[in-house]
Each structure stands twice: as C-alpha cells, then as structure tokens.
Short mmCIF file of C-alpha atoms and ligand atoms in Angstrom, two decimals:
data_model
loop_
_atom_site.label_atom_id
_atom_site.label_comp_id
_atom_site.label_asym_id
_atom_site.label_seq_id
_atom_site.Cartn_x
_atom_site.Cartn_y
_atom_site.Cartn_z
CA MET B 118 0.00 0.00 0.00
CA LYS B 119 1.27 3.46 -0.88
CA SER B 120 2.18 5.41 2.20
CA GLU B 121 0.49 8.72 2.86
CA LYS B 122 2.92 11.63 3.19
CA LEU B 123 2.63 14.01 6.12
CA ILE B 124 0.47 17.01 5.37
CA PHE B 125 3.54 19.25 5.88
CA GLU B 126 5.39 17.35 3.17
CA LYS B 127 2.54 18.01 0.75
CA SER B 128 2.64 21.74 1.33
CA GLN B 129 3.15 23.99 -1.73
CA ASN B 130 3.90 27.69 -1.51
CA ASN B 131 0.81 29.89 -1.83
CA ARG B 132 -1.62 27.05 -2.29
CA LYS B 133 -4.75 27.59 -0.23
CA GLY B 134 -8.41 26.89 0.25
CA VAL B 135 -11.20 29.31 -0.58
CA LEU B 136 -12.48 31.56 2.21
CA PRO B 137 -15.54 33.79 2.33
CA PRO B 138 -14.57 37.50 2.05
CA GLU B 139 -15.05 38.33 5.76
CA GLU B 140 -12.66 35.59 6.78
CA GLN B 141 -10.17 36.60 4.10
CA SER B 142 -9.83 40.04 5.67
CA PHE B 143 -9.57 38.39 9.07
CA LEU B 144 -6.48 36.60 7.81
CA THR B 145 -4.96 39.35 5.67
CA SER B 146 -5.43 42.25 8.11
CA PRO B 147 -5.61 40.79 11.62
CA GLU B 148 -4.42 44.12 13.05
CA LYS B 149 -7.94 45.43 12.40
CA ILE B 150 -9.22 42.97 15.00
CA PHE B 151 -6.39 42.40 17.47
CA SER B 152 -4.20 44.97 19.18
CA GLN B 153 -0.50 45.00 18.23
CA GLY B 154 0.61 43.34 21.45
CA LEU B 155 -1.47 40.27 20.71
CA LEU B 156 -0.22 39.71 17.17
CA ARG B 157 2.39 37.05 16.40
CA LYS B 158 5.84 38.29 15.46
CA HIS B 159 6.34 35.42 13.00
CA LYS B 160 3.96 33.59 10.75
CA LEU B 161 2.87 30.14 11.90
CA PRO B 162 4.58 27.42 9.84
CA LEU B 163 1.30 25.96 8.64
CA PRO B 164 1.15 23.80 5.52
CA CYS B 165 -0.36 25.34 2.39
CA LEU B 166 -2.83 23.12 0.56
CA SER B 167 -6.00 23.34 -1.47
CA GLU B 168 -9.29 22.24 0.06
CA LEU B 169 -9.29 19.10 -2.10
CA ASP B 170 -5.75 18.17 -0.99
CA VAL B 171 -6.84 18.42 2.63
CA ILE B 172 -10.03 16.41 2.12
CA ARG B 173 -8.19 13.64 0.29
CA HIS B 174 -5.42 13.51 2.88
CA TYR B 175 -7.69 13.10 5.90
CA THR B 176 -10.17 10.84 4.16
CA ARG B 177 -7.34 8.50 3.16
CA LEU B 178 -5.95 8.53 6.69
CA SER B 179 -9.39 7.71 8.09
CA GLN B 180 -9.58 4.72 5.75
CA LEU B 181 -6.36 3.27 7.12
CA ASN B 182 -8.06 2.85 10.48
CA PHE B 183 -9.48 -0.33 11.94
CA SER B 184 -12.88 0.05 13.56
CA VAL B 185 -15.81 -2.07 14.68
CA ASP B 186 -17.78 -0.58 11.78
CA THR B 187 -15.23 -1.79 9.22
CA HIS B 188 -13.40 -4.85 10.62
CA PHE B 189 -13.77 -7.84 12.95
CA TYR B 190 -12.33 -6.55 16.23
CA PRO B 191 -11.86 -9.42 18.71
CA LEU B 192 -9.84 -7.41 21.24
CA GLY B 193 -10.18 -9.50 24.39
CA SER B 194 -11.38 -7.90 27.64
CA CYS B 195 -12.44 -4.75 25.76
CA THR B 196 -15.82 -6.02 24.44
CA MET B 197 -15.65 -4.33 21.04
CA LYS B 198 -19.22 -5.11 20.03
CA TYR B 199 -21.24 -3.34 17.36
CA ASN B 200 -22.53 0.00 18.60
CA PRO B 201 -26.11 0.48 17.38
CA LYS B 202 -26.46 3.75 15.51
CA ILE B 203 -29.78 4.47 17.15
CA SER B 204 -27.93 4.96 20.45
CA GLU B 205 -25.62 7.49 18.79
CA GLU B 206 -28.58 9.39 17.38
CA LEU B 207 -30.43 9.46 20.68
CA SER B 208 -27.40 10.67 22.63
CA MET B 209 -27.05 13.53 20.16
CA LEU B 210 -30.65 14.77 20.47
CA GLU B 211 -30.79 18.53 20.94
CA GLU B 212 -32.50 17.98 24.29
CA PHE B 213 -29.44 16.14 25.62
CA LYS B 214 -26.78 18.08 23.76
CA ASN B 215 -27.88 21.53 24.78
CA ILE B 216 -28.39 21.13 28.50
CA HIS B 217 -25.77 22.40 30.92
CA PRO B 218 -24.87 21.06 34.35
CA TYR B 219 -25.19 24.54 35.86
CA GLN B 220 -28.89 24.60 35.00
CA GLN B 221 -31.39 24.35 37.84
CA GLU B 222 -32.87 20.99 38.81
CA GLU B 223 -36.28 22.06 37.43
CA ASP B 224 -34.75 22.65 34.01
CA ILE B 225 -33.03 19.28 33.69
CA GLN B 226 -35.79 16.96 34.85
CA GLY B 227 -35.49 14.86 31.68
CA ILE B 228 -31.88 13.84 32.09
CA LEU B 229 -32.36 13.36 35.85
CA GLU B 230 -35.21 10.98 35.08
CA LEU B 231 -33.00 9.08 32.66
CA MET B 232 -30.26 8.79 35.30
CA PHE B 233 -32.80 7.72 37.91
CA ASN B 234 -34.20 5.03 35.61
CA LEU B 235 -30.77 3.85 34.49
CA GLU B 236 -29.69 3.42 38.11
CA LYS B 237 -32.82 1.35 38.79
CA ILE B 238 -32.06 -0.88 35.80
CA LEU B 239 -28.42 -1.38 36.83
CA CYS B 240 -29.67 -2.37 40.30
CA GLU B 241 -32.07 -4.84 38.71
CA ILE B 242 -29.36 -6.36 36.49
CA THR B 243 -26.80 -6.75 39.26
CA GLY B 244 -28.86 -7.04 42.45
CA MET B 245 -26.96 -4.14 44.04
CA HIS B 246 -28.85 -1.64 46.23
CA ARG B 247 -27.75 1.65 44.70
CA PHE B 248 -25.37 3.01 42.05
CA CYS B 249 -23.33 6.14 41.63
CA LEU B 250 -23.08 7.06 37.95
CA GLN B 251 -20.18 9.50 38.23
CA PRO B 252 -16.99 7.53 37.43
CA SER B 253 -15.77 8.02 33.86
CA ALA B 254 -14.30 4.55 33.25
CA GLY B 255 -13.74 1.16 34.81
CA ALA B 256 -10.45 2.19 36.40
CA HIS B 257 -12.13 5.31 37.82
CA GLY B 258 -14.89 3.07 39.21
CA GLU B 259 -12.27 0.88 40.87
CA LEU B 260 -10.70 3.90 42.54
CA THR B 261 -14.15 5.05 43.71
CA GLY B 262 -14.98 1.56 44.99
CA MET B 263 -11.68 1.28 46.86
CA LEU B 264 -12.22 4.70 48.47
CA ILE B 265 -15.66 3.51 49.64
CA ILE B 266 -14.22 0.29 51.04
CA GLY B 267 -11.44 2.25 52.76
CA LYS B 268 -13.85 4.67 54.42
CA TYR B 269 -16.13 1.85 55.53
CA HIS B 270 -13.28 0.06 57.29
CA ARG B 271 -11.94 3.27 58.84
CA LEU B 272 -15.31 4.17 60.34
CA LYS B 273 -15.65 0.66 61.70
CA LYS B 274 -12.14 1.01 63.15
CA HIS B 275 -10.97 -2.07 61.27
CA LYS B 276 -7.22 -2.16 60.80
CA LYS B 277 -6.90 -3.01 57.11
CA THR B 278 -3.63 -2.80 55.22
CA LYS B 279 -3.90 -5.25 52.33
CA VAL B 280 -5.89 -5.96 49.18
CA LEU B 281 -5.88 -9.36 47.45
CA VAL B 282 -5.92 -9.67 43.65
CA PRO B 283 -5.62 -12.85 41.56
CA ASP B 284 -2.51 -13.07 39.36
CA SER B 285 -4.83 -13.03 36.33
CA SER B 286 -6.27 -9.64 37.26
CA HIS B 287 -6.26 -6.56 35.04
CA GLY B 288 -3.45 -4.12 35.88
CA THR B 289 -5.91 -1.45 36.96
CA ASN B 290 -6.94 -3.60 39.98
CA PRO B 291 -3.58 -3.58 41.83
CA ALA B 292 -3.06 0.03 40.67
CA SER B 293 -6.35 1.21 42.20
CA ALA B 294 -5.70 -0.64 45.47
CA SER B 295 -2.20 0.74 45.68
CA MET B 296 -3.39 4.32 44.98
CA CYS B 297 -5.60 3.97 48.06
CA GLY B 298 -2.59 3.05 50.18
CA TYR B 299 -3.01 -0.72 50.35
CA LYS B 300 -0.34 -3.35 50.02
CA VAL B 301 -1.29 -5.57 47.08
CA ILE B 302 -1.06 -9.34 47.59
CA GLU B 303 -1.25 -11.54 44.51
CA ILE B 304 -3.20 -14.79 44.68
CA LYS B 305 -1.87 -17.52 42.39
CA SER B 306 -4.26 -19.25 40.03
CA ASN B 307 -4.56 -23.04 40.02
CA SER B 308 -3.82 -25.22 36.99
CA GLU B 309 -7.31 -24.61 35.64
CA GLY B 310 -6.84 -20.84 35.73
CA LEU B 311 -9.17 -20.25 38.70
CA VAL B 312 -8.49 -18.75 42.14
CA ASP B 313 -6.50 -21.28 44.16
CA ILE B 314 -8.64 -21.74 47.29
CA ASP B 315 -5.77 -23.01 49.45
CA GLU B 316 -3.66 -20.02 48.50
CA LEU B 317 -6.59 -17.69 49.25
CA ASN B 318 -7.01 -19.31 52.68
CA ARG B 319 -3.31 -18.82 53.38
CA GLU B 320 -3.27 -15.13 52.40
CA MET B 321 -6.64 -14.11 53.87
CA ASP B 322 -6.36 -12.54 57.31
CA ASP B 323 -7.92 -9.77 59.43
CA GLU B 324 -5.87 -7.06 57.70
CA VAL B 325 -7.28 -7.72 54.23
CA ALA B 326 -9.65 -4.90 53.21
CA CYS B 327 -11.02 -6.73 50.18
CA LEU B 328 -10.53 -9.20 47.37
CA MET B 329 -10.89 -7.71 43.88
CA LEU B 330 -12.25 -10.25 41.45
CA THR B 331 -13.29 -10.34 37.80
CA ASN B 332 -15.88 -13.01 37.08
CA PRO B 333 -15.68 -14.54 34.55
CA ASN B 334 -11.99 -13.90 35.08
CA THR B 335 -9.57 -12.65 32.43
CA LEU B 336 -9.00 -16.20 31.18
CA GLY B 337 -12.69 -16.16 30.29
CA LEU B 338 -13.49 -18.68 33.04
CA PHE B 339 -16.31 -18.58 35.56
CA GLU B 340 -15.03 -18.76 39.15
CA GLU B 341 -17.08 -21.78 40.16
CA LYS B 342 -16.03 -21.60 43.80
CA ILE B 343 -17.28 -18.04 44.13
CA LEU B 344 -19.53 -18.84 47.10
CA ASP B 345 -16.62 -20.46 48.98
CA ILE B 346 -14.43 -17.49 48.08
CA LYS B 347 -17.09 -15.14 49.42
CA ASP B 348 -17.24 -17.02 52.74
CA ILE B 349 -13.47 -17.03 53.16
CA VAL B 350 -13.23 -13.26 52.58
CA HIS B 351 -16.29 -12.24 54.61
CA LYS B 352 -15.39 -14.42 57.60
CA LYS B 353 -12.25 -12.36 58.18
CA GLY B 354 -14.14 -9.06 57.80
CA GLY B 355 -13.03 -8.42 54.22
CA LEU B 356 -15.26 -7.16 51.41
CA LEU B 357 -15.63 -8.50 47.89
CA TYR B 358 -15.07 -6.15 44.93
CA TYR B 359 -16.41 -7.06 41.48
CA ASP B 360 -14.60 -5.82 38.40
CA GLY B 361 -17.52 -5.70 35.96
CA ALA B 362 -15.52 -5.56 32.72
CA ASN B 363 -16.67 -9.08 31.84
CA LEU B 364 -20.31 -8.62 32.72
CA ASN B 365 -21.27 -9.29 29.09
CA ALA B 366 -21.05 -13.01 29.84
CA LEU B 367 -23.57 -12.93 32.70
CA LEU B 368 -26.18 -10.36 31.64
CA GLY B 369 -29.61 -11.54 32.70
CA ILE B 370 -28.19 -14.94 33.69
CA CYS B 371 -27.14 -14.26 37.26
CA LYS B 372 -26.97 -11.32 39.66
CA ILE B 373 -23.63 -10.16 40.94
CA ARG B 374 -25.00 -9.53 44.44
CA ASP B 375 -26.08 -13.19 44.66
CA MET B 376 -22.42 -14.17 44.34
CA GLY B 377 -21.70 -12.20 47.51
CA PHE B 378 -20.10 -9.08 46.03
CA ASP B 379 -20.34 -5.90 48.12
CA VAL B 380 -19.07 -3.31 45.64
CA ILE B 381 -19.01 -3.47 41.85
CA HIS B 382 -18.19 -1.30 38.89
CA MET B 383 -19.63 -1.74 35.41
CA ASN B 384 -17.99 -0.62 32.20
CA LEU B 385 -21.01 0.83 30.39
CA HIS B 386 -18.89 1.51 27.29
CA LYS B 387 -18.03 -2.19 27.04
CA THR B 388 -21.16 -4.07 28.09
CA PHE B 389 -23.71 -1.50 27.00
CA SER B 390 -22.01 -0.37 23.86
CA THR B 391 -20.36 3.00 23.42
CA PRO B 392 -17.61 3.22 20.78
CA HIS B 393 -14.49 3.29 22.96
CA GLY B 394 -11.47 2.57 20.80
CA GLY B 395 -8.40 4.65 21.54
CA GLY B 396 -9.17 5.09 25.21
CA GLY B 397 -12.62 6.56 25.56
CA PRO B 398 -15.20 7.80 26.22
CA GLY B 399 -16.51 5.67 29.05
CA ALA B 400 -18.60 5.41 32.17
CA GLY B 401 -17.91 3.17 35.16
CA PRO B 402 -20.87 3.34 37.56
CA VAL B 403 -20.25 1.89 41.02
CA GLY B 404 -22.90 -0.20 42.77
CA VAL B 405 -22.98 -1.11 46.45
CA THR B 406 -24.96 -3.10 48.99
CA GLU B 407 -27.43 -1.34 51.28
CA GLU B 408 -24.83 -1.18 54.05
CA LEU B 409 -22.43 0.86 51.89
CA VAL B 410 -24.87 3.36 50.34
CA GLU B 411 -23.94 6.11 52.83
CA PHE B 412 -20.41 6.18 51.39
CA LEU B 413 -21.33 6.75 47.73
CA PRO B 414 -20.17 9.93 45.99
CA VAL B 415 -22.74 12.75 45.91
CA PRO B 416 -25.05 13.84 44.47
CA LEU B 417 -27.39 10.88 43.91
CA VAL B 418 -30.50 11.32 41.80
CA GLU B 419 -33.72 10.70 43.73
CA LYS B 420 -37.44 11.07 43.21
CA ASN B 421 -39.60 13.22 45.41
CA HIS B 422 -43.26 12.84 44.38
CA ASN B 423 -43.02 13.41 40.65
CA HIS B 424 -39.91 15.54 40.84
CA PHE B 425 -36.32 14.41 40.40
CA ILE B 426 -33.80 15.91 42.78
CA LEU B 427 -30.07 15.83 43.41
CA ASN B 428 -29.40 14.54 46.90
CA TYR B 429 -26.15 15.79 48.42
CA LYS B 430 -26.97 14.62 51.94
CA LEU B 431 -25.24 11.29 52.43
CA LYS B 432 -23.90 10.75 55.92
CA ASN B 433 -20.45 9.46 55.05
CA SER B 434 -20.05 10.20 51.36
CA ILE B 435 -16.50 10.01 50.05
CA GLY B 436 -17.32 13.25 48.19
CA ARG B 437 -17.30 13.84 44.47
CA VAL B 438 -15.13 11.85 42.10
CA ARG B 439 -15.56 14.16 39.10
CA SER B 440 -16.95 17.51 38.12
CA PHE B 441 -20.71 17.64 37.57
CA TYR B 442 -22.75 14.44 37.36
CA ALA B 443 -21.43 11.88 34.91
CA ASN B 444 -20.32 11.28 31.34
CA ILE B 445 -23.88 11.92 30.15
CA PRO B 446 -23.76 10.79 26.48
CA VAL B 447 -22.43 7.39 27.54
CA LEU B 448 -25.30 7.03 30.00
CA VAL B 449 -27.81 7.90 27.28
CA LYS B 450 -26.29 5.28 24.96
CA ALA B 451 -26.32 2.61 27.67
CA TYR B 452 -29.92 3.43 28.56
CA SER B 453 -31.10 3.29 24.97
CA TYR B 454 -29.15 0.07 24.37
CA ILE B 455 -30.74 -1.59 27.40
CA LEU B 456 -34.27 -0.47 26.53
CA ARG B 457 -33.83 -1.52 22.92
CA LEU B 458 -32.82 -5.07 23.92
CA GLY B 459 -35.08 -5.53 26.92
CA LYS B 460 -34.78 -8.32 29.45
CA GLU B 461 -34.77 -11.15 26.92
CA GLY B 462 -32.41 -9.34 24.58
CA LEU B 463 -29.84 -8.78 27.33
CA LYS B 464 -29.93 -12.45 28.17
CA ARG B 465 -29.29 -13.30 24.52
CA VAL B 466 -26.23 -11.00 24.60
CA ALA B 467 -24.74 -13.25 27.28
CA LEU B 468 -25.75 -16.52 25.61
CA TYR B 469 -24.49 -15.62 22.12
CA SER B 470 -21.26 -14.05 23.34
CA VAL B 471 -20.46 -17.29 25.20
CA LEU B 472 -21.53 -19.43 22.25
CA ASN B 473 -19.37 -17.45 19.81
CA ALA B 474 -16.27 -17.68 21.99
CA ASN B 475 -16.69 -21.42 22.49
CA TYR B 476 -17.24 -21.94 18.75
CA ILE B 477 -13.84 -20.34 18.10
CA ARG B 478 -12.30 -22.32 20.96
CA GLU B 479 -13.50 -25.65 19.60
CA LYS B 480 -12.45 -24.90 16.01
CA LEU B 481 -8.96 -23.69 16.92
CA LYS B 482 -8.00 -25.82 19.90
CA SER B 483 -6.14 -28.38 17.81
CA TYR B 484 -4.02 -25.61 16.24
CA TYR B 485 -3.29 -23.43 19.27
CA ASN B 486 -2.91 -24.42 22.92
CA VAL B 487 -5.84 -23.33 25.06
CA ALA B 488 -5.01 -21.55 28.32
CA SER B 489 -7.43 -23.74 30.28
CA PRO B 490 -8.97 -27.17 29.74
CA LYS B 491 -12.35 -25.75 30.72
CA PRO B 492 -14.92 -24.41 28.26
CA CYS B 493 -14.83 -20.63 28.29
CA MET B 494 -17.40 -17.92 28.84
CA HIS B 495 -17.46 -14.87 26.54
CA GLU B 496 -13.77 -14.91 25.60
CA VAL B 497 -11.15 -17.54 24.91
CA VAL B 498 -7.46 -17.31 25.70
CA PHE B 499 -5.01 -19.30 23.57
CA SER B 500 -1.28 -19.61 24.03
CA ALA B 501 0.91 -19.40 20.93
CA ILE B 502 3.62 -21.32 22.75
CA LYS B 503 3.69 -24.04 20.08
CA GLN B 504 4.12 -21.40 17.37
CA LYS B 505 6.74 -19.60 19.46
CA GLN B 506 8.82 -22.77 19.43
CA GLN B 507 8.57 -22.68 15.63
CA GLY B 508 9.83 -19.10 15.71
CA VAL B 509 6.51 -17.24 15.48
CA SER B 510 5.39 -15.19 18.48
CA ALA B 511 1.95 -13.95 19.52
CA LEU B 512 3.06 -10.52 18.29
CA ASP B 513 3.94 -11.96 14.84
CA ILE B 514 0.49 -13.54 14.62
CA ALA B 515 -1.16 -10.26 15.60
CA LYS B 516 0.77 -8.45 12.83
CA LYS B 517 -0.25 -11.02 10.24
CA LEU B 518 -3.91 -10.63 11.20
CA ILE B 519 -3.69 -6.93 10.23
CA ASP B 520 -2.82 -8.04 6.69
CA GLU B 521 -5.92 -10.22 6.66
CA GLY B 522 -8.22 -7.33 7.60
CA ILE B 523 -8.74 -8.40 11.20
CA HIS B 524 -7.99 -6.23 14.21
CA PRO B 525 -5.50 -8.19 16.34
CA PRO B 526 -6.77 -9.73 19.57
CA THR B 527 -5.32 -8.67 22.92
CA ILE B 528 -1.86 -10.24 23.26
CA TYR B 529 0.42 -10.98 26.23
CA PHE B 530 -2.51 -10.56 28.64
CA PRO B 531 -3.44 -12.14 31.01
CA LEU B 532 0.15 -12.14 32.19
CA ILE B 533 -0.01 -15.70 33.48
CA VAL B 534 -0.42 -17.15 29.97
CA GLN B 535 2.74 -17.32 27.86
CA GLU B 536 2.29 -15.88 24.36
CA ALA B 537 -1.34 -15.14 25.20
CA LEU B 538 -3.89 -14.46 22.44
CA MET B 539 -7.08 -13.26 24.11
CA ILE B 540 -10.04 -13.44 21.75
CA GLU B 541 -13.44 -11.91 22.45
CA PRO B 542 -15.71 -12.18 19.41
CA THR B 543 -18.78 -10.66 21.16
CA GLU B 544 -22.37 -11.60 20.40
CA THR B 545 -22.69 -9.20 17.48
CA GLU B 546 -20.61 -11.17 14.95
CA ASN B 547 -22.27 -13.57 12.54
CA LYS B 548 -21.12 -17.11 11.73
CA GLU B 549 -19.49 -16.11 8.42
CA THR B 550 -17.23 -13.62 10.18
CA LEU B 551 -16.29 -16.14 12.84
CA ASP B 552 -15.60 -18.74 10.14
CA TYR B 553 -13.40 -16.29 8.22
CA PHE B 554 -11.40 -15.57 11.39
CA ILE B 555 -11.05 -19.29 12.13
CA GLU B 556 -9.92 -20.00 8.56
CA ILE B 557 -7.26 -17.27 8.78
CA MET B 558 -6.04 -18.48 12.18
CA ILE B 559 -5.66 -22.01 10.80
CA LYS B 560 -3.82 -20.67 7.76
CA ILE B 561 -1.47 -18.78 10.11
CA ALA B 562 -0.82 -21.89 12.24
CA LYS B 563 0.11 -23.84 9.08
CA GLU B 564 2.34 -21.07 7.77
CA ALA B 565 4.08 -20.86 11.17
CA GLU B 566 4.90 -24.53 10.79
CA THR B 567 6.16 -24.39 7.20
CA SER B 568 7.56 -20.86 6.75
CA PRO B 569 8.12 -19.16 10.09
CA GLU B 570 10.63 -16.78 8.48
CA ASN B 571 7.77 -15.05 6.59
CA PHE B 572 6.42 -13.60 9.80
CA LYS B 573 9.19 -11.09 10.39
CA ASN B 574 7.89 -9.08 7.43
CA TYR B 575 4.24 -8.87 8.40
CA PRO B 576 2.22 -6.74 8.04
CA LYS B 577 2.94 -6.27 4.35
CA ASN B 578 -0.25 -4.53 3.21
CA THR B 579 0.07 -1.46 5.40
CA PRO B 580 1.87 1.82 4.61
CA VAL B 581 4.26 1.14 7.50
CA SER B 582 5.37 -2.38 8.42
CA ARG B 583 7.19 -3.29 11.64
CA LEU B 584 7.96 -0.39 13.91
CA ASP B 585 10.67 -0.30 16.51
CA GLU B 586 8.10 -0.34 19.28
CA THR B 587 10.57 0.46 22.04
CA GLN B 588 11.83 3.53 20.20
CA ALA B 589 8.29 4.56 19.37
CA ALA B 590 7.28 4.37 23.04
CA ARG B 591 10.43 5.87 24.55
CA ASN B 592 11.41 8.49 22.00
CA PRO B 593 8.28 9.50 20.13
CA ILE B 594 8.77 12.32 17.63
CA LEU B 595 5.88 14.55 18.53
CA LYS B 596 6.98 17.68 16.68
CA TRP B 597 7.41 17.93 12.95
CA GLN B 598 10.43 20.08 12.18
CA SER B 599 9.12 21.74 9.10
CA PRO B 600 11.26 23.43 6.51
CA PRO B 601 10.42 27.15 6.26
CA LEU B 602 7.03 27.35 4.61
CA GLY B 603 5.72 29.99 2.27
CA ASP B 604 4.67 33.32 3.80
C1 PLP T 116 -11.20 -2.71 30.59
C2 PLP T 116 -10.92 -3.34 31.90
C3 PLP T 116 -10.71 -2.58 33.07
C4 PLP T 116 -10.56 -1.07 33.05
O1 PLP T 116 -11.65 -0.43 32.53
P1 PLP T 116 -11.53 0.97 31.75
O2 PLP T 116 -12.94 1.32 31.47
O3 PLP T 116 -10.71 0.72 30.54
O4 PLP T 116 -10.86 1.93 32.70
C5 PLP T 116 -10.57 -3.24 34.27
N1 PLP T 116 -10.59 -4.59 34.32
C6 PLP T 116 -10.78 -5.36 33.22
C7 PLP T 116 -10.81 -6.85 33.37
C8 PLP T 116 -10.93 -4.76 31.97
O5 PLP T 116 -11.08 -5.50 30.87
#
C-alpha cells in the first residue's frame, strides 16, 4: 500500500483553500481585529494546501483505520461489540446536547429521570442496592470503589492494610488498590486458571480490606467456587469487589449480588455499547450493597413525588469523584441500548457471546494451545507457545492478522499465559465472520509450521510495516520540524 505523506510534506507555496470574504480580511489584516501586542511576530509554519488536498489527505488517513464498523475486532477484555447507531442518534438529540450542568434541577428533569431510571435498571441487572453514575471509566470506578471500602473500614475502626488480587487480574486492579494506600497481595491461580482456594485461605487474614475479582476472570473462566471465596473473605471481615468488565457473559443470567459481592463497577462503554477505541469515552458506575450506600459519591438522583432531585446529603459520602454528574452521552447510549434489547435481549447477549467464543475455541484448539482445559465464557485465551517454538510469536500472529483485515486480539494478557492471544468475538458477529477468522487463524498456524521466516515481514499490506516499538514508546517524535514554509 502506498504510504500517505505528512500534510507538511505536501505543502506547496501559496496554495490555499477558498475563504468567504469576511474571513479573508480576518487573515490578511488581523491588526484590524487584534491589538499589536497580541499579534504574532512570526507567521505560523502551517502547511499550504488546497481544500481538495486536505479532504483527500484526511479521508485516506481515516480509511487506514481499523474500527468495529469496518473490521472484525476481537480485542479481548475490551468487548468491542457493534454499537447500534440508534444509540448514537439518541445521545445527540438537541435535548441532551444543549443542556448544561449549571442549569437548575427544574430545568433538567429529563436527564435526571434518565439517570434515575438507568440506576434502577443497573440495580435490577446486578442485584446491588444503589449506584453512583459519576466515574468516567472502569479504572475510575475501581478507585471510587476502593475509596468507599477504605472509608467503611476506617469508620468501623478495622485495621486493614492489604488488598488481594488474583494473578490473572487486570493491571488497573492492583493500581487502584495501591493508589488507596493498600499493600497488594497476589493470589496464584490453580492449573485450571481459577483462584486457588488453598492459596486464598493462606493469604486471607484480618488485615485484608477486600478481594478484587473479575468473574468470569480474564481467562474467560467462571469462578465456580465463588460462594466459597465469598465465605473465606467475609469471615475475616473483608469485602468482595467485582470488576464488571466481563459482565457481558452474565447479563440476565445471574446477579452479581447473589455471588456475595459488596461493591461493583460496570464498564457501560463495554457491556452497553459505546464506541471506545483509543481510550474513551466511558462510564464506570459503582454499585454497592445497602450497608455501603452512605459512602457513595454525591449527588445521587432521587425522586420526590413526581420531581427528580439531586441529593447531596449522604452521611459518610467520600465526596465527588468528578466535576458535575457523569459522562452523560455514555449514560444515554447505555440506557437506549438496554431499553432496545429488553430483558430477553440482554440475556441473549450473554448466551451468544459465550456461544461465539466457544465456537472459536473448539475450532482452533487443535491448532493453538488453550489456556485452560475448561470451556470458556465470553472470551477464549489461547497460548501461541507451540508457534513460538517454531519461531513465530503472539506478536507476529497479531501483525499477520492486520494483513488479513482483522484487528489483532489482545496479546500478552493475562500475564499468566505465555504468548497469550485473548479473543473476544462478542455476540454481534455472525457465523461467516467467525468462520473467516477461524480460517485465517488455521492458515497462520500452518504457515508458522512451514515458513516461520515469513512472519518477520508482516504486516505487508500497510503503509508502514514493523515499527521499533521500544523507540516509538520511549522516543516518540511529537513535533514535525518543518522546513520554512511559504509566507
Ligand atoms: C477494561 C478493563 C478494566 C478497566 O476499565 P476501563 O474502562 O478501561 O478503565 C478493568 N478490568 C478489566 C478486566 C478490563 O477489561
């Protein structure tokens, strides 16, 4: 594929777009508008191009992207499902777009009602007593949850210094615990990839504030001993924190509260579908049991007769965790997604996402090692250890997939699986797409066996092939040193 030059390299002296007359004078005689002191001494080194040059440049760049709308995107743990366009449209309604958080309660009754209803639905789905909608992402929800747990223990005068996390946990779990001042203790997984109960018993003591758990865990496995785990943690006065990133697998099938969890966050952008490639936007509401409601961030949305109000009066609130109320458009999308699917639809999300992952698992398990002998839930983790011995790493496989028009899966996570390939197809993919992916993965396994040397040159069909990733991360060139451009 031909590479696209930088826009600065395409610049030609005196070439420019067409401007309406008023704007022309704005550019040619800025001194009529700004005082001398505010004017630049030197011209900005901006590239000079025609309107068509600019349109072609950015349109081409946009077409080099991978997206859920253009490619299969099985990025494990991230739940890159199709984002229904109706949710986008609804979140962009004038009535949502043009409200401002400084408006009075009476003037924003509509959005308060939506938040009130969404909270009720999240409670229904998870079995938790109340939710705070403020956190802007899963990691932010974890921090909020850990602050709640910390305050709860402090008020009870419990001496708590430690937080337990399984060795399969997402990096944000130990990070959130550590930001709240806890020592992080890692619990080893057993040979099946589940929490090792003996190890948990050994590490659990009176100083453990909580166990943070993802269920299904990051190997895509349901923690079958969850009720035993709950008893072990609760008996020593610890709480159970649920990382809801994998909730897609359990929607409408079981309630998180019934598994004994005290605090949970949900990743609305994952489970309830907001486009979130490239790091955002998100929402990570935090739900708690009745006993912990008094610690939630304020304000909470409540109903007084037929009026929705913002309640700031919580006895032991940890305070605010963001400005204003929440990442509103993400809430609107989640709400519309949930209403569109309804109770039965949400259940089908869970069933089909699990079916799709197991279909891939079964079809590929004789070509790639599976991380666990157990059937998976909504995602399947393979290990490319066999291919690595042939000279082809998980990274090489990911690069080859780009050539085949497939967004690479998550690789090298969870950390406990060597050469991990973490594949989450989601419920929104049809059988033909899954079959195409399977066919390509089999082709790759065969090529790894016969011609491993090929893989050092993949991807071939992209403008840029292999990057020096260390250099790119450590010494990024963020500033284009342009030659002097036309004045
Ligand atoms: C995505 C994810 C998180 C973090 O959520 P963000 O919304 O990206 O902050 C935490 N845990 C797991 C298992 C995840 O997949």
